[in-house]
Amino acid sequence: MNINNQSTTAFEGQKPGTSGLRKKVKVFQQPGYLENFVQSVFDSIGDFQGQTLVVGGDGRYFNAEAIQIIINMAAANGFSRVLVGQDGILSTPAASCIIRKHHAFGGLILSASHNPAGPDEDFGIKYNIGNGGPAPEKITDAIYAKTQTISSYKILKSSVQVDLSKIAISQIGAMSVEVIDSVSDYAELMQSLFDFPAIRALLASDFRMCFDAMHAVTGSYAKVILQDMLGAADDSLINCIPLEDFGGGHPDPNLTYAKELVDIVYSNHAPDFGAASDGDGDRNMILGKHFFVTPSDSLAIMAANAKAVPAYKDGIAGIARSMPTSSAADRVAKALGLDCYETPTGWKFFGNLMDANKVTLCGEESFGTGSNHVREKDGLWAVLFWLNILAVRGESVEHIVTEHWKEFGRNYYSRHDYEAVPTDAANQVMQHIRDQFESLQGSMLAGRKVQTCDDFSYTDPIDQSVSSNQGIRILFEDGSRIIFRLSGTGTEGATIRLYLESFEPDTNKQNMDAQDALAELIEASESISKLQHFTNRDKPTVIT
Ligand code: VG1
Ligand code: CO
C-alpha cells in the first residue's frame, strides 16, 4: 500500500459539539477539512492497528464522498477492516449496534441529525467508541486539540473507490472492506427485545398507526421492521424513501417540523398511534389519536411499563435523564425504588452509567429515548416499545398517559427555542441572568419561591470527570424549574433553549394546555432574561 503523508494546515473551530462536528456542507468540502478532522480522530483514540472501524451515515448530501475519503484514510492509517452500510447508510442506533456486535474498535457516523441536508445545508461527523456510544468529552477534547495543531494526514496515494451499492467484501492492501446490509443486525436486535408476535397481532387488528420517516434514514429500517416483519399496512408508513436532501424538510420530529404527521393524528380520520423519527434515526415523537406525548412523559411511562417488554421483564436497573428533561421519570424511579441520574445534555453522558449497569433506560426532553441495548438514543426502538405497551395493555395512548398522571402527578413541560440568534445577543442573555443569581436566591418569582439558581455542573459518578457550564437552572421550592441553555448542535449563530416545568399533583388540574399551565413561568423567564429584548425576537422559533 502506497501511503501519502499529505501536508495540511489546521482549520479553526473544528470543535465537536453536543453530537460531533457540524458545519455547512460547503465548509466540509474545503480541501483537507474532512481529512484533518478524521486524522485528528485517528490520532486521539489509541491503538487501533489491526482493528475494525464501522462507517455509515444518514444518507444526506456528501455522505458517499465522505465515506470514500474515510475508507482511503482508514487503510492508510492501519485499520484491518472497515464495515460500511450498503449505500453508505447506517442509522445512528444501527451503527451503535454494529460496533458492539462486531467488536469494532469504534465507528465514524456521518450525520447532522435533524439539521437540513443538501449542498447548501449541513453535514456532520462524530466518532463512537467501542461500547457503541458517542466519544466521551476527554476524547472529543483531545480530537479538538489535535485539529488545532495538525500538519499532515495519511491517505492512500492512489485513491480507491469502493462500490457501496453491493453487499460484498473487497480488499485494499491489508485492509478488507465489507459492505454490509444496513438493517439486518439492527432488526435482529429489535426482534430479540420486543414481543413481535403481540405487536404483529395488534397491527393485524383494527388498530391503525402512522409512522413518518421524514424522508430520512429510518425509512429503510421502518420498511423492513414495521412492514415486512410486523405486517404494518402499506399506508401506515409515510415519507419512507430516504432522500439526499430529506425532501427539503427539517427531519426534527416535533410539533413544528413533523407537521404532516401532526395534521394526520389531529384529523377526523386519525390513527390510534402516530410516530416520527429524525434524520439519523435516533429520536422519536410519540402521538396518540388527537394526543401528543411529551418526550419527558414518554420516558417516565416506558419506565413504569417496562415489565410489559420481554427484554425488561425482570425490571430495570435505574433511569437517567438529561438535566433539562422533566422530573417525571424521577417520580417513577422513586416509586420503583430505583436510582435516577441527572446528566448534562447529550447522549455521551449516559455511556458510563449504562456500562456500569447503573441504568437501563435513558432519555432527553429533545425526543431522545433509549436503553442499554445500544449506546445511542434509538427512535425505532422507542416506537416498538410503545407498540409493545399498547399491545399488552390494549388501551389508547391518551388513556395510558392520563392514567400515568393520576398515579404519579403531571409534570407540565415545554421547551421554547430561539434559533439562529446573534451569538453576542445569546451570550448577553446568559450573562444577564447570571448577574442576578444572588438577588434571585430566595426571592418570589411567578408566585413561587426560588430555591437556588446556578450553572449546572456534572461530576460523572463512574470516572469523576467534571463537565461545567451545562445550562442555567432556576429551581423553585415547589419543584418548578426554568432552564436556559445554549445549543451545541446549530451551525448558524446561536440557539437559546428555554425549558419550563411545573408539577401538578391534582388530578382535576391535569388537563390544561401546557402553555397555559406554564404561563406564569414563561412570563417570569422573559422578565429575568430580557431574552426577547436582547435577541430582538417577539416569539420562539419552535415551541414543543
Ligand atoms: C440537541 C438536543 C440534545 C441532543 C442533541 C443531539 O442538542 O437538545 O438533547 O442530545 O441535540 O441529538 P443541543 O445542544 O442543540 O441542545 V441528535 O438527534 O442531533 O444526535
Ligand atoms: Co438525531
mmCIF file of C-alpha atoms and ligand atoms in Angstrom, residues 22 92 111-114 278-283 377, ligand 2:
data_model
loop_
_atom_site.group_PDB
_atom_site.id
_atom_site.type_symbol
_atom_site.label_atom_id
_atom_site.label_comp_id
_atom_site.label_asym_id
_atom_site.label_seq_id
_atom_site.Cartn_x
_atom_site.Cartn_y
_atom_site.Cartn_z
ATOM 1 C CA ARG A 22 -21.490 20.005 12.481
ATOM 2 C CA THR A 92 -27.062 6.179 14.399
ATOM 3 C CA SER A 111 -24.832 12.824 10.207
ATOM 4 C CA ALA A 112 -26.040 16.228 11.206
ATOM 5 C CA SER A 113 -29.156 14.556 12.593
ATOM 6 C CA HIS A 114 -32.183 16.839 12.323
ATOM 7 C CA ASP A 278 -35.335 12.237 12.852
ATOM 8 C CA GLY A 279 -32.611 12.487 10.203
ATOM 9 C CA ASP A 280 -30.299 9.837 11.621
ATOM 10 C CA GLY A 281 -32.942 7.694 13.328
ATOM 11 C CA ASP A 282 -32.007 8.271 16.942
ATOM 12 C CA ARG A 283 -35.018 10.326 18.016
ATOM 13 C CA LYS A 377 -30.753 7.021 21.660
HETATM 14 CO CO CO B 2 -30.524 12.550 15.641
#
